[in-house]
PDB file of C-alpha atoms and ligand atoms in Angstrom:
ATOM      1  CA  UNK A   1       0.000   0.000   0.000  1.00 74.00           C
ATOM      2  CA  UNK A   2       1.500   3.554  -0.826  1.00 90.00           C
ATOM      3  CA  UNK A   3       1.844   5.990   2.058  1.00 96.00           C
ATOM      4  CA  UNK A   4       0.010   8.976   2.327  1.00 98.00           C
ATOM      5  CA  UNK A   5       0.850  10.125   5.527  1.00 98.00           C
ATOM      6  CA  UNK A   6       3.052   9.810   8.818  1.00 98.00           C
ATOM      7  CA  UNK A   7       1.858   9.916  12.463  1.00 98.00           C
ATOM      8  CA  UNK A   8       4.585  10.495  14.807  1.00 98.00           C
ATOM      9  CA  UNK A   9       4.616   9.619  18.394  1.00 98.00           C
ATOM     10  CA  UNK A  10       6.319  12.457  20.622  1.00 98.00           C
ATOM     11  CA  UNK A  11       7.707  11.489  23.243  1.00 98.00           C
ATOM     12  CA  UNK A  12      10.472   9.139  22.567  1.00 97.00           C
ATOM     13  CA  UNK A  13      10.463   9.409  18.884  1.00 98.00           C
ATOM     14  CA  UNK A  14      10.636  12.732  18.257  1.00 98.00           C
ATOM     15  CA  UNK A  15      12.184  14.175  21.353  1.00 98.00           C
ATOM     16  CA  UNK A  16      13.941  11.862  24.606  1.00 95.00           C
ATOM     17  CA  UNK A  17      11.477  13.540  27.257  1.00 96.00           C
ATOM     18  CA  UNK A  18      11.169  10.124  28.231  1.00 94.00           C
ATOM     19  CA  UNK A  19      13.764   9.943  30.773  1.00 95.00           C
ATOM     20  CA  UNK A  20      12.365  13.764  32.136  1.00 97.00           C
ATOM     21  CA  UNK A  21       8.853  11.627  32.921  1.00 98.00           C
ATOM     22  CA  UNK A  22      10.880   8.976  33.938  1.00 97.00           C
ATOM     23  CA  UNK A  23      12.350  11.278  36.325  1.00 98.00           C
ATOM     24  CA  UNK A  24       9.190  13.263  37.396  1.00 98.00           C
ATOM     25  CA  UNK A  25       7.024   9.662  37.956  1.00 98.00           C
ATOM     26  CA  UNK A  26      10.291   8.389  40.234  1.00 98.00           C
ATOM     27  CA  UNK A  27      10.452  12.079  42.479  1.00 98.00           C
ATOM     28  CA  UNK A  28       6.286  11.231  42.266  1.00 98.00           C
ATOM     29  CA  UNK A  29       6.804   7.479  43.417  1.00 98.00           C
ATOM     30  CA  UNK A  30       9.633   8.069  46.437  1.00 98.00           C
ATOM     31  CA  UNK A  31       6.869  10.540  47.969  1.00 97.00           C
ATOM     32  CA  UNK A  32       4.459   7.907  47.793  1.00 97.00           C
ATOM     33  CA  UNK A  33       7.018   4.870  49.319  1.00 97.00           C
ATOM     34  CA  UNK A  34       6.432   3.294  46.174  1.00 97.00           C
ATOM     35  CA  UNK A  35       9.555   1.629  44.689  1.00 96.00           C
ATOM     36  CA  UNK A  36       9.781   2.993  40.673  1.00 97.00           C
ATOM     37  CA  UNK A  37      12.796   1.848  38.872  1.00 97.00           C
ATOM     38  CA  UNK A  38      13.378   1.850  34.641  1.00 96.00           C
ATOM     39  CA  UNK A  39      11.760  -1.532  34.499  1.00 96.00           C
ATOM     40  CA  UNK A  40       8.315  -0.427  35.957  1.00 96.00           C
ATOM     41  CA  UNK A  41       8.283   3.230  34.198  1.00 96.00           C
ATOM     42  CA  UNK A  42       8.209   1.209  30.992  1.00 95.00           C
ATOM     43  CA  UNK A  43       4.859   0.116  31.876  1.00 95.00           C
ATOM     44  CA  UNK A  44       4.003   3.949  32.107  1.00 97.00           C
ATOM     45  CA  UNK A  45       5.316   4.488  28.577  1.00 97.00           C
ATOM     46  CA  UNK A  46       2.626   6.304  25.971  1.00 97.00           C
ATOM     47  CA  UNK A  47      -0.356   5.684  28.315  1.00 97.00           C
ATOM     48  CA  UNK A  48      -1.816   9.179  30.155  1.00 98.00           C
ATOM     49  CA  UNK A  49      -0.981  11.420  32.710  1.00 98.00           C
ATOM     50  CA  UNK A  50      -3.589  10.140  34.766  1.00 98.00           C
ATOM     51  CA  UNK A  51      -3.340   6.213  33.736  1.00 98.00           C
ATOM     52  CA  UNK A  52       0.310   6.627  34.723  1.00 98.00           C
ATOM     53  CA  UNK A  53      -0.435   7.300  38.656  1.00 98.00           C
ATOM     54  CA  UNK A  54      -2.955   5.049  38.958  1.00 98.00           C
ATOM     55  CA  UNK A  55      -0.276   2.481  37.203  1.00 98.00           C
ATOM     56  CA  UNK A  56       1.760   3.504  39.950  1.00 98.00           C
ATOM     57  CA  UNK A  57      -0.476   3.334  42.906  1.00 98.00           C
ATOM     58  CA  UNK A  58      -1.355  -0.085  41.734  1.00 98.00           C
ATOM     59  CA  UNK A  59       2.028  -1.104  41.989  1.00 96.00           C
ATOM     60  CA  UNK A  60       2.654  -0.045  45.485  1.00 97.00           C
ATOM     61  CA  UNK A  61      -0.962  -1.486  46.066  1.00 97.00           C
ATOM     62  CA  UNK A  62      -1.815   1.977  47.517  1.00 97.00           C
ATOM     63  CA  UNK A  63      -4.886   4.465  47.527  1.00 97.00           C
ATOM     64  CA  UNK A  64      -5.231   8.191  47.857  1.00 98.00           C
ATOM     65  CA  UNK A  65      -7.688  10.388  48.310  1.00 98.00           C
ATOM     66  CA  UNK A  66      -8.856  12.310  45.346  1.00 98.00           C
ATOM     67  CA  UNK A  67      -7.700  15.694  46.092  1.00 98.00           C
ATOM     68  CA  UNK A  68      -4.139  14.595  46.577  1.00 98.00           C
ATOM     69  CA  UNK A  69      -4.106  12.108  43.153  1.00 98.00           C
ATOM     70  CA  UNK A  70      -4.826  15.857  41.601  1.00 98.00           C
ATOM     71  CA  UNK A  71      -2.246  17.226  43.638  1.00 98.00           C
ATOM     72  CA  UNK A  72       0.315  14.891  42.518  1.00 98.00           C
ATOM     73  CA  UNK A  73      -0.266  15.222  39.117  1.00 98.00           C
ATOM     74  CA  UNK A  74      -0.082  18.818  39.347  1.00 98.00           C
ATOM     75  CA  UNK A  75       3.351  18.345  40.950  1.00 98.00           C
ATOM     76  CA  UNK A  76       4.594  15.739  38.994  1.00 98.00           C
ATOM     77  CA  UNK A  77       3.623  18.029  35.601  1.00 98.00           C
ATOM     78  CA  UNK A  78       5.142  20.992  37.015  1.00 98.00           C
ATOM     79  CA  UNK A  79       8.555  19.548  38.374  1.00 98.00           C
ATOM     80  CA  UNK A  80       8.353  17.619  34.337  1.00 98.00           C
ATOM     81  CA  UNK A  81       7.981  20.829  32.984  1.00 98.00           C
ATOM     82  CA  UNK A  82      10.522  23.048  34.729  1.00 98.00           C
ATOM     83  CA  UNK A  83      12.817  19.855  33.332  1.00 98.00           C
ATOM     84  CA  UNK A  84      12.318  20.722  29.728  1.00 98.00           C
ATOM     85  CA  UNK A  85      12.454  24.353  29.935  1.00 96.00           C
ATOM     86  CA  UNK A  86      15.457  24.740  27.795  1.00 96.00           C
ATOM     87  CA  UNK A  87      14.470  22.084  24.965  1.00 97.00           C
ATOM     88  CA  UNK A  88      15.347  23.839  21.658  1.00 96.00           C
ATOM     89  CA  UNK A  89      15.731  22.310  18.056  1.00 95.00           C
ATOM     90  CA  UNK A  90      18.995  20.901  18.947  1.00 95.00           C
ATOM     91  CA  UNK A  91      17.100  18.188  20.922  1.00 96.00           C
ATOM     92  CA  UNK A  92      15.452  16.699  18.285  1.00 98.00           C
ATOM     93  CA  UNK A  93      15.795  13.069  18.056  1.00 98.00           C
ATOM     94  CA  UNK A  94      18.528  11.531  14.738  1.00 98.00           C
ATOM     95  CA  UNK A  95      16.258  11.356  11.862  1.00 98.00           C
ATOM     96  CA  UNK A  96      13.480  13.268  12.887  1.00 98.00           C
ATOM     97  CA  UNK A  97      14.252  16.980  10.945  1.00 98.00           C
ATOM     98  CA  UNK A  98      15.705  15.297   7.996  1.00 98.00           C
ATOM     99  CA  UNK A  99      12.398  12.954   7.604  1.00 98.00           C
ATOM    100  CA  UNK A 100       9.836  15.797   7.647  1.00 98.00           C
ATOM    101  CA  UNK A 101      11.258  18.349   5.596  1.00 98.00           C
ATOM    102  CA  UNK A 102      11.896  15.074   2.826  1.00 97.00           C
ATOM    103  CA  UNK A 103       7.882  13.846   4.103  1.00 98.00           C
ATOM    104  CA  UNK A 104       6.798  17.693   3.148  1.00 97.00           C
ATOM    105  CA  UNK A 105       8.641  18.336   0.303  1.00 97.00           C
ATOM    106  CA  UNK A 106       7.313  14.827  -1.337  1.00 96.00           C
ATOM    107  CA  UNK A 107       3.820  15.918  -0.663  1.00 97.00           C
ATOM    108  CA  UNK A 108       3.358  13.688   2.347  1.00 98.00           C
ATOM    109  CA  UNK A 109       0.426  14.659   4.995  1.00 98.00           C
ATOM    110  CA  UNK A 110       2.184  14.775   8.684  1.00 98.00           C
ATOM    111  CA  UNK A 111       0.396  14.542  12.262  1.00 98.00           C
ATOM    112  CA  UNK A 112       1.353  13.844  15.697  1.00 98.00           C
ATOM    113  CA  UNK A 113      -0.378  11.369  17.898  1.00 98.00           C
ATOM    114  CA  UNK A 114       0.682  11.951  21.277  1.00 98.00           C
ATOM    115  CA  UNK A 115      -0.531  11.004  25.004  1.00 98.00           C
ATOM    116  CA  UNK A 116       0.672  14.258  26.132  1.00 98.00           C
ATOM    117  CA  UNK A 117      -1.237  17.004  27.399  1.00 98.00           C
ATOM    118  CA  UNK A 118       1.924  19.302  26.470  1.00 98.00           C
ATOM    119  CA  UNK A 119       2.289  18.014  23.094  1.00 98.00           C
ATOM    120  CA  UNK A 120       1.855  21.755  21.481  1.00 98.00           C
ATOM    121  CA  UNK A 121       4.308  23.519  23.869  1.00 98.00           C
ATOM    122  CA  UNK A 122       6.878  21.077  23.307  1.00 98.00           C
ATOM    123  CA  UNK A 123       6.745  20.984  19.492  1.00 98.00           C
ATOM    124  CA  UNK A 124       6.610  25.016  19.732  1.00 98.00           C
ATOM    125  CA  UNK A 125       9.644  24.793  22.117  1.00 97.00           C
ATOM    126  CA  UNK A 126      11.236  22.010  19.135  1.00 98.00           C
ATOM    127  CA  UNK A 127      10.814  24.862  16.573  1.00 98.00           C
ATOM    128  CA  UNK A 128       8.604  22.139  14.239  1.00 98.00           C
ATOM    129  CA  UNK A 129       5.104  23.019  14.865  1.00 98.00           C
ATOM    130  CA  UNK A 130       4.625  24.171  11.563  1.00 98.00           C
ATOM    131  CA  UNK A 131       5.705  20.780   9.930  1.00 98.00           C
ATOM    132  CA  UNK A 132       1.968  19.261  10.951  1.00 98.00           C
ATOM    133  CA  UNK A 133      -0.980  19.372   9.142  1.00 98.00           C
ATOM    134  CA  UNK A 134      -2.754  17.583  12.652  1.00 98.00           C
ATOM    135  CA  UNK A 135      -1.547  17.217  16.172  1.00 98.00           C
ATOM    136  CA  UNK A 136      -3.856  15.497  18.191  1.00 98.00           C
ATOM    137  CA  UNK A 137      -2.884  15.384  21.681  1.00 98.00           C
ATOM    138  CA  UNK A 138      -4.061  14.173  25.299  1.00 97.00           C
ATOM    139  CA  UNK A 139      -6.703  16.942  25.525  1.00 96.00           C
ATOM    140  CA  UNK A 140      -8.433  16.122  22.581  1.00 95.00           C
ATOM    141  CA  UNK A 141      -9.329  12.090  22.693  1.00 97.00           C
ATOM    142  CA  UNK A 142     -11.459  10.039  25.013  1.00 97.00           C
ATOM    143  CA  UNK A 143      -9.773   6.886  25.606  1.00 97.00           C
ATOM    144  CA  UNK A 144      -5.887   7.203  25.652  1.00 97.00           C
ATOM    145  CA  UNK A 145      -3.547   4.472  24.172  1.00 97.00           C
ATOM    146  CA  UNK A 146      -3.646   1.782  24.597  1.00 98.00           C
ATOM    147  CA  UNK A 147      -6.721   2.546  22.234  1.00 98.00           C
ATOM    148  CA  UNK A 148      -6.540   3.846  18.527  1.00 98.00           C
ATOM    149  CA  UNK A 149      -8.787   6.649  18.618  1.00 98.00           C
ATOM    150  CA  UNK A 150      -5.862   9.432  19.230  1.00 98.00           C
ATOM    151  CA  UNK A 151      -3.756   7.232  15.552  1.00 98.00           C
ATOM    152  CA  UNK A 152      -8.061   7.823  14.006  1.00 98.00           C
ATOM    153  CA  UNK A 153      -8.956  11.242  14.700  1.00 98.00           C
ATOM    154  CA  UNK A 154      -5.445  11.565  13.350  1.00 98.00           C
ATOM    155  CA  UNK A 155      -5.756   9.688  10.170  1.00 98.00           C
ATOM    156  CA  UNK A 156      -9.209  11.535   9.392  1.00 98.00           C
ATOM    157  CA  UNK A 157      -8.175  14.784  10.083  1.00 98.00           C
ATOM    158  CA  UNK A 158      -5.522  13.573   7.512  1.00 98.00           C
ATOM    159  CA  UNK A 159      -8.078  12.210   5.357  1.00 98.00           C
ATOM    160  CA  UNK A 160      -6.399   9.262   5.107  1.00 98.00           C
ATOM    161  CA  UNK A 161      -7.061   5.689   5.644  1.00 98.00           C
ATOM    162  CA  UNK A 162      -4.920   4.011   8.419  1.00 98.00           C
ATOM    163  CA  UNK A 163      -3.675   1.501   6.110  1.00 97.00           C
ATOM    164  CA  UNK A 164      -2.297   4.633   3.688  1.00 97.00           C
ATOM    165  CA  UNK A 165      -0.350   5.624   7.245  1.00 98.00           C
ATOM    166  CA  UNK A 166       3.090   4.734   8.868  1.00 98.00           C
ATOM    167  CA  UNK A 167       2.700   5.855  12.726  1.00 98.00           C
ATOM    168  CA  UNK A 168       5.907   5.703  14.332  1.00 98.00           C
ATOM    169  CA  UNK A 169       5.998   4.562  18.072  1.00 98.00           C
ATOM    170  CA  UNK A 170       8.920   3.939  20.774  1.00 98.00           C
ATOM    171  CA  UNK A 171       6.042   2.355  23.443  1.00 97.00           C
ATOM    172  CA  UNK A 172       4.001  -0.903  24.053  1.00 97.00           C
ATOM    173  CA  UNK A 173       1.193   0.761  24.376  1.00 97.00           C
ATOM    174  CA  UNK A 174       1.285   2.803  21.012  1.00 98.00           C
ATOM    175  CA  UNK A 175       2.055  -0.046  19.188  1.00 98.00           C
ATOM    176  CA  UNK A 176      -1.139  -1.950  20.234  1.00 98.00           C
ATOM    177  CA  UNK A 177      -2.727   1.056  19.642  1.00 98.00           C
ATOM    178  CA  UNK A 178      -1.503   1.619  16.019  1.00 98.00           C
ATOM    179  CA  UNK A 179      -2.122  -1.782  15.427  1.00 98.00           C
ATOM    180  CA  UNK A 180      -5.403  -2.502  16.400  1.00 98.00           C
ATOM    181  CA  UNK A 181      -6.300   0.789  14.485  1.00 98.00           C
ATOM    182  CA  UNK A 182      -5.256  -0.522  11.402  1.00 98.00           C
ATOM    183  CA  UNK A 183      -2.052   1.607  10.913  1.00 98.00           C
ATOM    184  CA  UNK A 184       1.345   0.313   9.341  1.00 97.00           C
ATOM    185  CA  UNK A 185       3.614   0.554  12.520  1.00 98.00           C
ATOM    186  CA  UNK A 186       7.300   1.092  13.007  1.00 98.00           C
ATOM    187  CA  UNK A 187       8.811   0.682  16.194  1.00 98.00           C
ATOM    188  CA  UNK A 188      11.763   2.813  17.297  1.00 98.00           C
ATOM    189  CA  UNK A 189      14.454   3.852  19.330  1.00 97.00           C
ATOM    190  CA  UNK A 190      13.375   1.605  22.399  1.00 97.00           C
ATOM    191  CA  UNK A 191      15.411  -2.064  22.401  1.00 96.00           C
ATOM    192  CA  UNK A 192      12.535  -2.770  24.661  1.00 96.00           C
ATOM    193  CA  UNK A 193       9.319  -3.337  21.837  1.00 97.00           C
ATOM    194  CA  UNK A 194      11.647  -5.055  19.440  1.00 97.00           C
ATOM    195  CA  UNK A 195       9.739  -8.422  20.262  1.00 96.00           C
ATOM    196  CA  UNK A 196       6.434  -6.678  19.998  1.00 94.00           C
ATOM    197  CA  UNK A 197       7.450  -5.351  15.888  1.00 96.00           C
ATOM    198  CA  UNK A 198       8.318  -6.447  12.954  1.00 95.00           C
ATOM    199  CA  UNK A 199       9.523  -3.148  11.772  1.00 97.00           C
ATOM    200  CA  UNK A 200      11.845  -1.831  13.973  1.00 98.00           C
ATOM    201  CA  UNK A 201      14.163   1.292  13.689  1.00 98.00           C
ATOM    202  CA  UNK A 202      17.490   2.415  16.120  1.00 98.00           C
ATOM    203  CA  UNK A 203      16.093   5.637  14.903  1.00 98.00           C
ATOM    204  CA  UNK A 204      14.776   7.776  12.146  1.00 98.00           C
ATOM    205  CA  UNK A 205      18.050   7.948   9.924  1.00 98.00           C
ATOM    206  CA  UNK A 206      17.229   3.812   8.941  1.00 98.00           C
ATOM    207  CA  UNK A 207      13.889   4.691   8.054  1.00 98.00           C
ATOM    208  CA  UNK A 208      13.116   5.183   3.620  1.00 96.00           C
ATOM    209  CA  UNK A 209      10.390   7.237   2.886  1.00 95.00           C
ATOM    210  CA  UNK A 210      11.280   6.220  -0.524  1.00 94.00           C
ATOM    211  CA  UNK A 211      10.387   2.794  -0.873  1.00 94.00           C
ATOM    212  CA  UNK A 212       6.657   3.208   1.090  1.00 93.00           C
ATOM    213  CA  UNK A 213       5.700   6.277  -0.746  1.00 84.00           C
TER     214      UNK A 213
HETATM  215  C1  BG6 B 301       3.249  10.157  26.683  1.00 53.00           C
HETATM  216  C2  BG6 B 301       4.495   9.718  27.407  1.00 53.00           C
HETATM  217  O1  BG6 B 301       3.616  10.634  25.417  1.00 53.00           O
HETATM  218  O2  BG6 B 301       2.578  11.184  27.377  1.00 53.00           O
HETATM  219  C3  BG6 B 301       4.188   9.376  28.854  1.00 53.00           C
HETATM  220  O3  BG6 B 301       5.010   8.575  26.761  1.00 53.00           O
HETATM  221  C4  BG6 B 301       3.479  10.556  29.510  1.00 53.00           C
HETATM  222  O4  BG6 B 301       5.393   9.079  29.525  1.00 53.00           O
HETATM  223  C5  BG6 B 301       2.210  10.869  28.714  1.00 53.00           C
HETATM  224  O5  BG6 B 301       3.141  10.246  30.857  1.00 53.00           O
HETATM  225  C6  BG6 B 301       1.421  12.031  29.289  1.00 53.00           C
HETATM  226  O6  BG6 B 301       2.196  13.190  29.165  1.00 53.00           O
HETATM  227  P1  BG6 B 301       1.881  14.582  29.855  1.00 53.00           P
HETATM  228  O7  BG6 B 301       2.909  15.500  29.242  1.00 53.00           O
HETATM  229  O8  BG6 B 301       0.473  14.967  29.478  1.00 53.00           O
HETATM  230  O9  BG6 B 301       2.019  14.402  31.322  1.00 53.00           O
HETATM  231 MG1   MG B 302       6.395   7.662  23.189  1.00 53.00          MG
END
């Protein structure tokens, strides 16, 4: 099938803010007693802000009240934040530049599928907003990956069909998610989901645009 269009994960494949969650969910974790190493914060990997604490809380077999699971969001998004105040263009992941001016120039339609509620600011702070025809983000789907819809709002806004679309993903999650929606996936930059894909990248320099489009 000829490609139409590319849906990018964000964290992870275009930008390594996984290691600032990482970092954020740990300083969240330690507060609660709950022991968080690289192992479980893969578990945490694409799926929401808010799936990610519960994750967490289930883990330590713990429960909170309500008014301080918001309060430890809000801490654990500021502290995240203040980590990636001084991303800039030079943090872009290998690959990533280099595939969407080629994507653009060739007439390919290019969206962002992201968990993340910051999704915009960090592509404004990346300098490549303007690459994207759609970003669809955290705040604008109702079930989060694991399930396809954020990869399907994406692919219509695109109008596109999900089988005309590579999405790119680094996470479990957005792999089943890209899957089940239909979507030709390519896993990358995360050792961890080789098993889980057939296709799988050490980043965006191995990847052709050529011979899919
Ligand atoms: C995903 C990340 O892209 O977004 C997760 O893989 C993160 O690690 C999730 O927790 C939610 O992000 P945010 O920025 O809305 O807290
Ligand atoms: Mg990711």
């Amino acid at each position: 099938m000829k490609i139409k269009g590319l849906l990018f994960d964000l964290d992870g494949v275009i930008v390594s803010t996984e290691h600032n969650h990482f970092l954020a969910w740990k300083r969240t974790a330690d507060h609660l007693g709950i022991e968080f190493t690289e192992k479980e914060n893969e578990l945490l990997k694409g799926i929401s802000r808010v799936d990610s604490l519960k994750k967490i809380l289930d883990l330590g077999k713990k429960s909170i009240s309500e008014k301080e699971f918001d309060e430890l969001l809000q801490s654990k998004n500021d502290f995240y934040l203040e980590s990636i105040q001084s991303l800039s263009r030079i943090n872009l992941l290998p690959g990533v530049l280099n595939l969407l001016e080629y994507a653009r120039s060739n007439g390919i339609k290019l969206g962002v599928g992201s968990s993340s509620k910051n999704a915009n600011y960090i592509l404004e702070l990346l300098e490549i907003a303007h690459f994207f025809d759609v970003v669809v983000d955290g705040n604008g789907v109702k079930s989060p990956k694991p399930n396809p819809e954020v990869f399907l709002i994406g692919a219509e806004a695109l109008c596109i069909m999900p089988n005309e679309c590579i999405v790119f993903e680094d996470a479990s999650s957005g792999i089943e998610a890209a899957i089940s929606g239909g979507f030709q996936v390519f896993g990358v930059g995360n050792p961890e989901i080789k098993p889980l894909i057939k296709n799988y990248l050490n980043d965006l320099t191995e990847f052709r645009l050529e011979e899919h489009a």
